[in-house]
């Protein structure tokens, strides 16, 4: 579909992007996640107005508080004025939220066949279930939809749940321009996309039910054919509900367009506040406020129906210094519900670990304040690295349990136990990044502009030092005389505070000086410490399951455990140890010199020492007579030389051939060339 443009200096044709409906995407958004974590820890809070504070801001609140007029991102003082009995919990430490988020994400990932499970923040998850739905679509019996069975594992036909395939689960939007909130929309069995969306709605309902039943967390769900539509659909019926965006008629483009047109452009995922502000100012011909996501200045429909609006016009509107090329086409696709971005494949290792804090009310001004905050952030960073990037070294523990009795006795020592319990790193970040943001100076606002000052960050990076991966100080090795093994004794595990102190001194402060050369008065409103550029460690467990992980085993662990692995195939000398009477007594300095341990840790016997002593006396006598042997047998020497020559010739002849012309021993592979040499010599002699 192309429409002529009547606006000058604009592209002559407007191209409407085409949407692909090949995929099936689920979106989950945990309801009031931060508040739900505290409510699960203390169920009595569920019936009371609860707010989670971070600094002076209300990060979020439960629906009981929202019913009384409290909103998230509200000032604490204003929230308490609106709801005096509001219960506030400190949410600045995100550890409990990260732990719960990882647990719920692991549950959802277990139900994915293609491992395309993407986390968005701590409380949102995307699932690409195209393959799961396609398999169950083939298994579906169109003549018995009411007693259908959804298979969760293609290798286990009894693992799954029963469902009614004649209806959708949850709410439906976009069906012939209308919507249903009870799932009573008819299923068009002859339309494959309608059947796939119906199956996806039941899968989303099952997973949401398990999240609530097994973990105690309610969620809102969205079902559609791409990430953008699934997320917007999930926001329609909140909380604890789900919505399927159904666009399967011949007028499916109109159905999706009608769904998109009702949204404010500030609510569309992928359109930031700055882009929305530029579009609004162009359409309204007046300045607008940048950071006002609750206001509905311009809707998607108003933008799409604006005269001459196209991807080219959007590119001109968004063109500014530092703007990304192609932004106009990307936003134009979003306005039409087109989002080709893939759901990222699940990984046990995060792409980066970032810790930050804000100081808007009391900006940092002095070096002492900066050092104090950097220590706190660095400590939290190292603690998170040890949680998110390590795992228990199960293989090392198994190897220690299979050792011999002697080694078991050795491993029972506290030092060996601490070494065995040392976690194993899953990945090593290579880059350390420090970011800061200054609070703008207070200035008199202009009456003609409503532009908010820039809050951009400044960053500097450096290689991450290796000492942050240490769990203990440098080790000392102790050798046990009764065994060929060595034991490594380790000191107590280094604390995160000790490593953070060194990290601040050696790395973060130099980065900070590169960012701010002044000695004070920085007016810092934000500090962020981040490690990124992860290098995944290859192991048997991560083979094919972690993105960018090379297949194979951890070679470092292989060398550490190879002695124990090869023990059953190793041959040991089981001969009895000589009696103490045969050992050489340390009677003199000469005896002390010879009474040494051999390679097996045993002492040489008296006969051997006596023979060595006699040879040594003979050599001393030879040296005293001018450095020549006292008696030399020429015949013996000649016989030895002849034997050596015969041995050498035999070794040569074993892999060589004797030349019939010159009689020399020539290697077999070189014999043709050697014969050619004699032939050329004969030719030259005849000439």
XYZ file of C-alpha atoms in Angstrom:
687
model
C 0.000 0.000 0.000
C 1.499 3.321 -1.048
C 0.107 6.798 -0.541
C 1.202 9.945 -2.345
C 2.603 12.711 -0.214
C 1.392 16.289 -0.590
C 3.965 17.730 1.786
C 6.976 19.364 0.067
C 10.532 18.122 0.726
C 9.129 14.788 1.854
C 9.421 11.395 0.173
C 6.969 11.033 -2.704
C 5.637 7.687 -1.472
C 4.814 6.312 1.954
C 5.644 2.664 2.517
C 3.577 0.768 5.065
C 5.736 -1.902 6.783
C 4.623 -5.520 6.601
C 4.305 -7.517 9.806
C 5.395 -11.140 10.082
C 3.195 -13.523 12.083
C 5.464 -16.577 11.963
C 6.480 -16.440 15.617
C 4.543 -16.833 18.867
C 5.827 -14.688 21.752
C 4.747 -14.732 25.405
C 5.377 -11.830 27.763
C 5.244 -12.077 31.567
C 5.261 -9.115 33.939
C 5.315 -9.895 37.668
C 2.733 -7.779 39.499
C 4.272 -5.172 41.846
C 7.398 -7.298 41.956
C 9.365 -5.475 44.652
C 6.322 -5.299 46.917
C 5.471 -8.951 46.200
C 8.906 -10.056 47.393
C 8.318 -8.437 50.780
C 4.744 -9.771 50.882
C 6.000 -13.323 50.335
C 8.473 -12.860 53.179
C 5.717 -11.430 55.396
C 2.206 -12.431 54.178
C 0.531 -10.029 56.632
C 1.612 -7.133 54.378
C -0.634 -8.267 51.495
C -3.734 -6.590 52.942
C -1.983 -3.346 53.889
C -0.763 -0.398 51.787
C 2.904 -1.137 51.127
C 5.508 1.021 49.443
C 9.125 0.305 48.516
C 11.392 3.312 48.936
C 14.746 4.064 47.375
C 16.305 7.248 48.693
C 13.493 9.832 48.747
C 11.503 8.181 45.927
C 8.779 5.559 46.130
C 10.102 2.938 43.706
C 6.832 0.986 43.635
C 3.823 0.071 45.764
C 1.224 -2.677 45.943
C -2.291 -2.387 44.565
C -3.766 -1.697 47.999
C -1.706 1.501 48.146
C -2.526 2.364 44.528
C -6.236 2.114 45.311
C -5.715 4.919 47.843
C -4.077 7.220 45.310
C -0.400 6.342 45.790
C 1.654 6.042 42.591
C 5.104 4.683 41.907
C 7.994 7.139 41.462
C 6.233 9.519 43.819
C 8.102 11.442 46.498
C 7.969 9.750 49.894
C 6.612 12.880 51.545
C 3.791 13.175 49.020
C 2.933 9.463 49.288
C 2.706 9.685 53.080
C 0.509 12.767 52.798
C -1.905 10.906 50.505
C -1.811 7.663 52.538
C -0.716 8.292 56.159
C -0.787 4.589 57.076
C 1.507 3.634 54.174
C 4.070 1.008 55.256
C 7.517 1.708 53.800
C 10.214 -0.908 53.217
C 13.767 -0.140 52.153
C 14.431 -1.445 48.643
C 17.890 -0.010 48.005
C 19.535 -3.410 48.395
C 18.451 -5.359 45.323
C 19.897 -8.717 46.413
C 16.581 -10.277 47.460
C 14.916 -9.091 44.257
C 17.684 -10.511 42.060
C 17.528 -13.887 43.811
C 13.777 -14.210 43.336
C 13.967 -12.983 39.742
C 16.603 -15.578 38.902
C 14.504 -18.348 40.471
C 11.363 -17.410 38.512
C 13.350 -17.001 35.301
C 14.863 -20.467 35.748
C 11.357 -21.925 36.045
C 10.197 -20.281 32.822
C 13.399 -21.270 31.029
C 12.766 -24.910 31.938
C 9.630 -24.789 29.762
C 11.446 -23.491 26.685
C 12.656 -25.872 23.995
C 14.769 -23.414 22.019
C 16.239 -21.603 25.065
C 14.936 -18.258 23.802
C 14.022 -16.773 27.183
C 14.930 -13.118 27.632
C 14.806 -11.132 30.847
C 13.867 -7.451 30.736
C 14.894 -5.980 34.048
C 14.018 -8.029 37.113
C 10.269 -8.390 36.628
C 9.676 -9.055 32.905
C 10.391 -12.106 30.735
C 9.894 -12.837 27.023
C 9.479 -16.424 25.755
C 9.634 -17.513 22.131
C 7.434 -20.641 22.128
C 7.076 -21.017 18.365
C 8.447 -24.565 18.342
C 6.373 -25.699 21.349
C 3.176 -24.373 19.775
C 3.962 -25.879 16.357
C 4.469 -29.336 17.917
C 1.187 -29.191 19.865
C -0.636 -27.883 16.800
C 0.289 -31.102 15.011
C -0.917 -33.175 17.983
C -4.230 -31.313 18.244
C -7.408 -33.253 17.428
C -9.805 -30.877 15.715
C -12.750 -33.213 16.456
C -12.170 -33.252 20.228
C -10.989 -29.757 21.109
C -12.774 -29.750 24.452
C -10.596 -32.578 25.806
C -7.224 -31.543 24.446
C -3.866 -32.189 26.093
C -0.883 -29.834 25.889
C 2.493 -31.617 25.837
C 5.288 -29.770 27.621
C 7.970 -32.292 26.611
C 8.109 -33.894 23.165
C 10.039 -36.869 24.619
C 7.557 -37.440 27.498
C 3.948 -37.660 26.252
C 2.455 -37.663 29.761
C 4.112 -34.427 30.884
C 1.657 -31.608 30.275
C -1.845 -30.422 31.152
C -5.401 -30.778 29.888
C -7.211 -27.795 28.389
C -10.271 -26.787 26.407
C -9.095 -26.094 22.871
C -12.455 -24.695 21.774
C -11.828 -21.381 23.544
C -9.050 -18.983 24.448
C -7.619 -18.652 27.932
C -7.923 -15.171 29.416
C -8.819 -11.983 27.575
C -8.740 -11.459 23.811
C -8.232 -8.259 21.844
C -8.424 -7.552 18.131
C -11.040 -10.139 17.142
C -13.050 -8.485 14.372
C -12.430 -5.115 15.916
C -13.898 -6.151 19.281
C -12.536 -7.676 22.435
C -13.526 -10.319 24.929
C -12.553 -10.433 28.569
C -13.726 -13.975 29.332
C -12.019 -16.016 26.598
C -15.291 -16.826 24.843
C -14.014 -15.790 21.401
C -14.607 -18.584 18.910
C -11.578 -20.498 17.673
C -11.370 -20.655 13.905
C -9.968 -24.143 13.419
C -9.400 -23.454 9.741
C -7.089 -20.529 10.528
C -3.646 -21.839 11.593
C -2.644 -18.563 13.257
C -5.822 -18.513 15.319
C -5.135 -22.070 16.512
C -1.539 -21.219 17.390
C -2.576 -18.157 19.402
C -5.217 -20.235 21.201
C -2.594 -22.815 22.182
C -0.220 -20.057 23.311
C -2.929 -18.522 25.506
C -3.376 -21.822 27.361
C 0.390 -22.233 27.783
C 0.673 -18.705 29.176
C -2.208 -19.386 31.565
C -0.602 -22.618 32.768
C 2.767 -20.935 33.433
C 1.139 -18.024 35.245
C -0.825 -20.466 37.391
C 2.357 -22.366 38.313
C 4.165 -19.126 39.178
C 1.382 -18.295 41.619
C 0.867 -21.814 42.991
C 4.510 -22.881 43.375
C 6.225 -19.554 44.102
C 3.489 -17.185 45.273
C 3.903 -14.513 42.577
C 1.067 -13.316 40.371
C 1.809 -11.960 36.913
C 0.230 -10.358 33.871
C 0.705 -11.987 30.474
C 0.610 -10.980 26.830
C 0.376 -13.264 23.783
C 1.103 -12.123 20.240
C 3.403 -12.573 17.253
C 6.251 -10.249 18.251
C 7.772 -8.729 21.370
C 6.258 -5.266 20.921
C 2.658 -6.473 20.561
C 3.028 -9.085 23.322
C 4.244 -6.478 25.804
C 1.505 -3.988 24.930
C -1.127 -6.735 25.088
C 0.051 -7.761 28.551
C -0.480 -4.206 29.824
C -4.183 -4.154 28.885
C -5.633 -6.272 31.710
C -3.529 -5.845 34.825
C -3.049 -7.276 37.413
C -3.121 -11.081 37.512
C -4.599 -11.528 34.051
C -3.538 -12.007 30.459
C -4.484 -10.787 26.994
C -4.114 -12.386 23.576
C -3.890 -9.971 20.651
C -5.857 -11.727 17.929
C -5.493 -10.448 14.349
C -6.426 -13.310 12.063
C -9.075 -11.871 9.758
C -8.554 -10.465 6.304
C -8.573 -7.066 7.982
C -5.810 -8.055 10.404
C -3.737 -4.977 9.585
C -6.691 -2.772 10.556
C -7.127 -4.701 13.823
C -3.493 -4.245 14.843
C -3.545 -0.626 13.694
C -6.621 0.070 15.825
C -4.927 -1.542 18.812
C -1.763 0.533 18.306
C -3.555 3.820 17.590
C -5.100 3.890 21.071
C -1.691 4.041 22.786
C 0.293 7.139 23.607
C 3.622 7.198 21.802
C 5.276 7.509 25.202
C 3.875 4.060 26.103
C 5.266 2.273 23.047
C 8.314 0.124 23.927
C 11.392 1.274 22.057
C 10.331 4.938 21.854
C 12.190 6.864 24.523
C 11.248 10.133 26.145
C 13.532 12.199 23.936
C 12.176 10.699 20.686
C 8.595 11.140 21.907
C 9.303 14.765 22.790
C 10.694 15.562 19.339
C 7.681 13.984 17.602
C 5.218 15.778 19.873
C 6.870 19.143 19.348
C 6.743 18.666 15.572
C 3.062 17.719 15.554
C 1.948 20.262 18.164
C 4.287 23.059 17.030
C 5.056 23.887 20.630
C 7.527 22.760 23.313
C 6.588 19.792 25.498
C 7.948 18.275 28.690
C 10.445 15.490 28.072
C 10.092 13.297 31.142
C 6.325 12.996 31.434
C 5.355 9.431 30.541
C 1.944 9.704 32.211
C 0.803 12.529 29.938
C -0.911 11.566 26.681
C 0.073 14.454 24.474
C 0.053 12.526 21.179
C -1.238 9.072 20.337
C 0.109 6.608 17.802
C -2.942 7.191 15.618
C -2.330 10.937 15.510
C 1.250 10.382 14.417
C 0.417 7.824 11.729
C -2.432 9.922 10.305
C -0.492 13.166 10.277
C -0.288 14.498 6.669
C 2.843 13.278 4.928
C 4.061 11.240 7.904
C 6.506 8.542 6.827
C 9.777 6.928 7.785
C 11.665 9.625 5.858
C 9.862 12.440 7.672
C 10.511 10.790 11.027
C 14.193 10.537 10.097
C 14.227 14.310 9.523
C 12.376 14.982 12.776
C 14.770 12.830 14.809
C 17.913 14.051 13.039
C 20.165 15.680 15.629
C 23.827 15.474 16.639
C 24.642 11.978 17.846
C 21.362 10.473 16.654
C 21.374 6.898 15.395
C 20.919 6.490 11.674
C 17.773 4.660 10.672
C 15.818 5.783 13.741
C 12.992 7.069 11.571
C 12.365 3.695 9.948
C 12.590 1.879 13.271
C 10.039 4.194 14.936
C 7.796 3.971 11.856
C 7.796 0.174 12.229
C 6.959 0.415 15.928
C 3.977 2.674 15.185
C 2.607 -0.057 12.903
C 3.197 -2.879 15.411
C 6.192 -4.272 13.518
C 9.089 -5.554 15.623
C 11.478 -8.050 13.999
C 13.805 -8.256 17.025
C 14.467 -11.792 18.247
C 14.020 -13.067 21.771
C 17.561 -13.481 23.017
C 18.770 -16.958 23.857
C 18.970 -17.714 27.544
C 22.373 -17.655 29.171
C 23.484 -18.598 32.662
C 25.970 -15.733 32.533
C 24.811 -12.090 32.402
C 26.266 -9.840 29.717
C 27.344 -7.384 32.387
C 27.062 -6.673 36.110
C 26.368 -3.097 37.081
C 26.049 -1.382 40.468
C 25.043 2.257 40.812
C 23.685 4.787 43.263
C 22.189 8.256 42.881
C 22.773 11.380 44.969
C 20.263 13.886 43.593
C 19.345 15.328 46.975
C 22.956 15.512 48.232
C 25.443 15.483 45.335
C 29.011 14.359 45.987
C 31.485 17.226 46.214
C 34.648 16.079 48.046
C 37.205 13.294 47.440
C 36.361 11.685 50.786
C 32.720 11.312 49.779
C 33.653 9.838 46.404
C 36.073 7.298 47.927
C 33.473 6.238 50.488
C 30.817 5.630 47.853
C 33.238 3.873 45.492
C 34.166 1.436 48.255
C 30.498 0.654 48.866
C 29.785 0.139 45.170
C 32.918 -1.956 44.619
C 32.040 -4.198 47.558
C 28.553 -4.795 46.174
C 30.021 -5.424 42.714
C 32.434 -8.122 43.887
C 29.730 -9.726 46.009
C 27.422 -9.916 42.984
C 30.217 -11.319 40.842
C 30.701 -14.143 43.328
C 26.952 -14.882 43.277
C 26.170 -14.545 39.564
C 29.439 -15.728 38.001
C 30.407 -18.715 40.158
C 29.102 -22.179 40.927
C 30.039 -24.935 43.338
C 32.860 -27.069 41.945
C 30.920 -30.339 42.097
C 33.430 -32.259 39.989
C 36.303 -31.365 42.297
C 34.279 -32.542 45.303
C 33.448 -35.823 43.577
C 37.096 -36.377 42.736
C 38.107 -35.739 46.325
C 35.501 -38.248 47.528
C 36.905 -40.936 45.216
C 40.495 -40.606 46.411
C 42.388 -43.297 48.265
C 42.347 -43.616 52.040
C 45.583 -41.679 52.360
C 44.324 -38.817 50.280
C 41.026 -38.843 52.108
C 42.918 -38.422 55.347
C 44.848 -35.529 53.845
C 41.703 -33.882 52.444
C 40.156 -34.034 55.901
C 42.414 -31.201 56.998
C 40.786 -27.750 57.177
C 43.107 -26.386 54.520
C 42.193 -29.090 52.018
C 38.520 -28.659 52.771
C 38.694 -24.939 52.116
C 40.438 -25.627 48.824
C 37.793 -28.192 47.847
C 34.916 -25.833 48.669
C 36.307 -23.013 46.525
C 33.704 -22.098 43.868
C 34.451 -22.234 40.165
C 34.104 -19.190 37.932
C 31.597 -19.522 35.082
C 32.915 -16.442 33.281
C 35.606 -13.812 33.610
C 34.679 -10.201 32.824
C 37.553 -8.411 31.114
C 36.482 -4.762 31.294
C 35.840 -2.438 34.226
C 33.774 0.687 33.527
C 33.121 3.715 35.727
C 30.291 6.103 34.843
C 29.330 9.379 36.481
C 26.647 12.000 36.002
C 26.703 15.529 37.321
C 23.677 17.417 38.561
C 23.059 20.510 36.412
C 23.477 23.875 38.052
C 20.280 25.646 38.992
C 19.402 28.231 36.378
C 16.474 30.459 35.589
C 14.222 28.611 33.141
C 13.466 30.263 29.848
C 9.885 31.197 29.141
C 10.167 30.075 25.528
C 11.521 26.601 26.117
C 10.580 23.710 28.340
C 13.734 21.700 27.685
C 14.996 19.693 30.626
C 18.789 19.836 31.166
C 20.761 16.899 29.854
C 21.373 13.982 32.200
C 23.868 12.148 30.001
C 26.588 10.039 31.592
C 30.345 10.144 31.176
C 32.259 6.854 31.225
C 35.810 5.523 31.205
C 36.940 1.899 30.912
C 40.019 -0.119 31.812
C 41.007 -3.803 31.994
C 39.628 -5.534 35.073
C 42.522 -6.619 37.333
C 42.854 -10.334 37.962
C 43.011 -10.127 41.751
C 39.229 -9.632 41.956
C 38.833 -13.318 41.045
C 40.838 -14.504 44.063
C 39.069 -16.291 46.877
C 42.229 -16.635 48.957
C 45.717 -15.091 49.159
C 48.609 -16.706 47.196
C 48.945 -20.344 48.256
C 51.897 -22.188 49.722
C 52.661 -25.789 48.691
C 53.636 -28.439 51.227
C 55.112 -31.832 50.232
C 54.371 -34.876 52.348
C 57.387 -37.293 52.597
C 55.206 -40.410 52.654
C 53.391 -39.620 49.406
C 54.127 -38.332 45.960
C 51.184 -35.910 46.208
C 51.350 -32.336 47.343
C 48.839 -30.467 49.457
C 48.058 -26.815 48.963
C 47.299 -24.975 52.158
C 45.165 -21.884 51.740
C 44.492 -18.955 53.959
C 40.948 -17.877 54.827
C 38.847 -16.576 51.942
C 39.479 -12.950 51.079
C 36.514 -10.772 51.969
C 34.757 -8.608 49.427
C 35.742 -5.531 51.432
C 39.455 -6.338 51.130
C 39.258 -6.796 47.367
C 37.071 -3.702 47.003
C 39.611 -1.553 48.841
C 42.339 -2.613 46.424
C 40.058 -2.232 43.409
C 39.217 1.340 44.379
C 42.838 2.292 44.959
C 44.354 0.670 41.877
C 41.598 0.994 39.259
C 38.527 3.075 40.111
C 40.278 6.186 41.416
C 42.520 6.438 38.302
C 39.398 6.144 36.140
C 37.687 8.824 38.195
C 40.650 11.198 37.754
C 40.403 10.672 33.997
C 36.734 11.669 34.159
C 37.124 14.613 36.536
C 40.485 16.330 36.703
C 39.240 18.891 39.224
C 40.037 18.432 42.917
C 36.473 18.926 44.088
C 33.126 20.554 43.504
C 31.964 17.905 41.008
C 28.276 18.015 42.022
C 27.966 14.286 41.245
C 24.435 12.919 41.124
C 25.284 9.348 40.053
C 28.085 6.779 40.294
C 28.019 3.512 38.371
C 30.549 0.672 38.483
C 30.224 -2.072 35.896
C 32.090 -5.149 34.671
C 31.431 -6.375 31.152
C 32.979 -8.184 28.175
C 32.365 -11.628 29.679
C 34.573 -14.539 28.626
C 32.645 -17.751 29.312
C 34.639 -20.680 30.682
C 34.209 -23.834 28.610
C 33.089 -26.911 30.521
C 31.090 -30.054 29.995
C 28.034 -28.507 31.641
C 28.057 -25.381 29.492
C 28.586 -27.218 26.216
C 26.047 -25.819 23.797
C 24.013 -24.157 26.552
C 25.744 -20.807 26.949
C 26.038 -18.308 24.160
C 29.603 -17.851 22.896
C 30.808 -20.792 24.991
C 33.302 -22.988 23.214
C 32.550 -26.725 23.391
C 34.869 -28.878 25.451
C 36.061 -29.254 29.006
C 37.917 -26.994 31.387
C 41.545 -27.928 30.639
C 42.768 -26.362 33.881
C 40.595 -28.705 35.913
C 41.733 -31.642 33.774
C 45.379 -31.122 34.715
C 44.487 -30.753 38.392
C 42.593 -34.045 38.525
C 44.470 -36.195 36.014
C 46.515 -37.986 38.716
C 43.337 -39.187 40.431
C 41.646 -40.086 37.159
C 44.617 -42.234 36.013
C 45.263 -43.845 39.376
C 43.554 -47.171 38.566
C 45.722 -47.592 35.437
C 49.003 -46.646 37.149
C 51.535 -49.355 38.114
C 53.209 -48.908 41.498
C 56.301 -50.633 42.952
C 54.971 -52.920 45.688
C 58.339 -54.477 46.679
C 59.039 -54.462 50.441
C 61.039 -51.623 51.897
C 64.641 -52.625 52.899
C 65.198 -53.315 56.588
C 66.773 -50.541 58.650
C 69.962 -52.618 59.110
C 70.750 -52.256 55.412
C 70.407 -48.524 55.384
C 73.658 -46.568 55.313
C 74.386 -44.947 58.657
C 75.374 -41.284 58.497
C 78.825 -41.958 60.018
C 80.871 -39.434 58.110
C 80.555 -36.594 55.699
C 81.016 -39.002 52.770
C 78.282 -41.253 54.129
C 76.039 -38.235 54.623
C 76.549 -37.251 50.987
C 75.590 -40.688 49.695
C 72.794 -41.420 52.143
C 70.247 -39.545 50.061
C 66.826 -40.448 48.818
C 66.403 -41.832 45.367
C 63.436 -41.031 43.079
C 61.144 -43.389 45.002
C 61.961 -41.808 48.362
C 64.093 -44.833 49.491
C 67.697 -44.813 50.757
C 70.520 -46.553 48.845
C 71.791 -49.771 50.462
C 75.327 -50.392 51.794
C 76.540 -52.459 48.810
C 75.651 -49.723 46.387
C 77.368 -47.100 48.524
C 80.476 -49.279 48.833
C 80.664 -49.717 45.052
C 80.287 -45.994 44.515
C 82.972 -45.312 47.126
C 85.435 -47.654 45.420
C 84.829 -46.003 42.048
C 85.320 -42.628 43.654
C 88.646 -43.747 45.233
C 89.834 -45.027 41.856
C 89.005 -41.739 40.198
C 90.889 -39.871 42.948
C 93.951 -42.108 42.455
C 93.798 -41.538 38.692
C 93.692 -37.801 39.214
C 96.706 -37.901 41.554
C 98.811 -39.597 38.858
C 98.671 -36.757 36.384
C 95.044 -36.910 35.420
C 95.482 -40.146 33.340
C 94.194 -43.627 34.140
C 96.658 -45.782 36.004
C 96.060 -48.791 33.715
C 94.513 -48.680 30.255
C 93.642 -51.788 28.253
C 93.944 -50.881 24.551
C 92.267 -54.103 23.421
C 89.177 -53.352 25.500
C 88.957 -49.881 24.031
C 89.182 -51.171 20.471
C 86.491 -53.789 21.153
C 84.163 -51.117 22.591
C 84.702 -48.869 19.569
C 83.989 -51.737 17.158
C 80.787 -52.594 19.051
C 79.627 -48.952 18.903
C 80.306 -48.810 15.151
C 78.432 -52.060 14.543
C 75.488 -50.798 16.614
C 75.461 -47.488 14.708
C 75.571 -49.286 11.351
C 72.739 -51.619 12.395
C 70.597 -48.630 13.421
C 71.338 -46.946 10.112
C 70.627 -50.052 8.046
C 67.313 -50.673 9.789
C 65.751 -47.652 8.026
C 68.236 -47.312 5.124
C 69.409 -49.026 1.964
C 72.993 -49.660 0.803
C 73.868 -47.962 -2.491
C 75.222 -50.509 -5.015
C 77.458 -47.878 -6.651
C 79.160 -46.026 -3.825
C 78.323 -48.317 -0.908
C 76.847 -45.569 1.292
C 73.790 -46.127 3.488
C 70.986 -43.964 2.095
C 67.492 -43.504 3.649
C 64.831 -45.387 1.724
C 62.860 -42.265 0.783
C 66.035 -40.629 -0.656
C 67.283 -43.609 -2.657
C 65.587 -42.648 -6.002
C 67.176 -39.215 -5.897
C 70.551 -40.731 -5.019
C 70.394 -43.117 -7.984
C 69.485 -40.190 -10.217
C 72.608 -38.429 -8.937
C 74.833 -41.333 -10.079
C 73.016 -41.461 -13.427
C 73.703 -37.765 -14.033
C 77.345 -38.298 -13.058
C 77.621 -41.086 -15.642
C 76.068 -38.888 -18.309
C 78.522 -36.081 -17.611
C 81.491 -38.494 -17.690
C 80.459 -39.835 -21.130
C 80.254 -36.314 -22.508
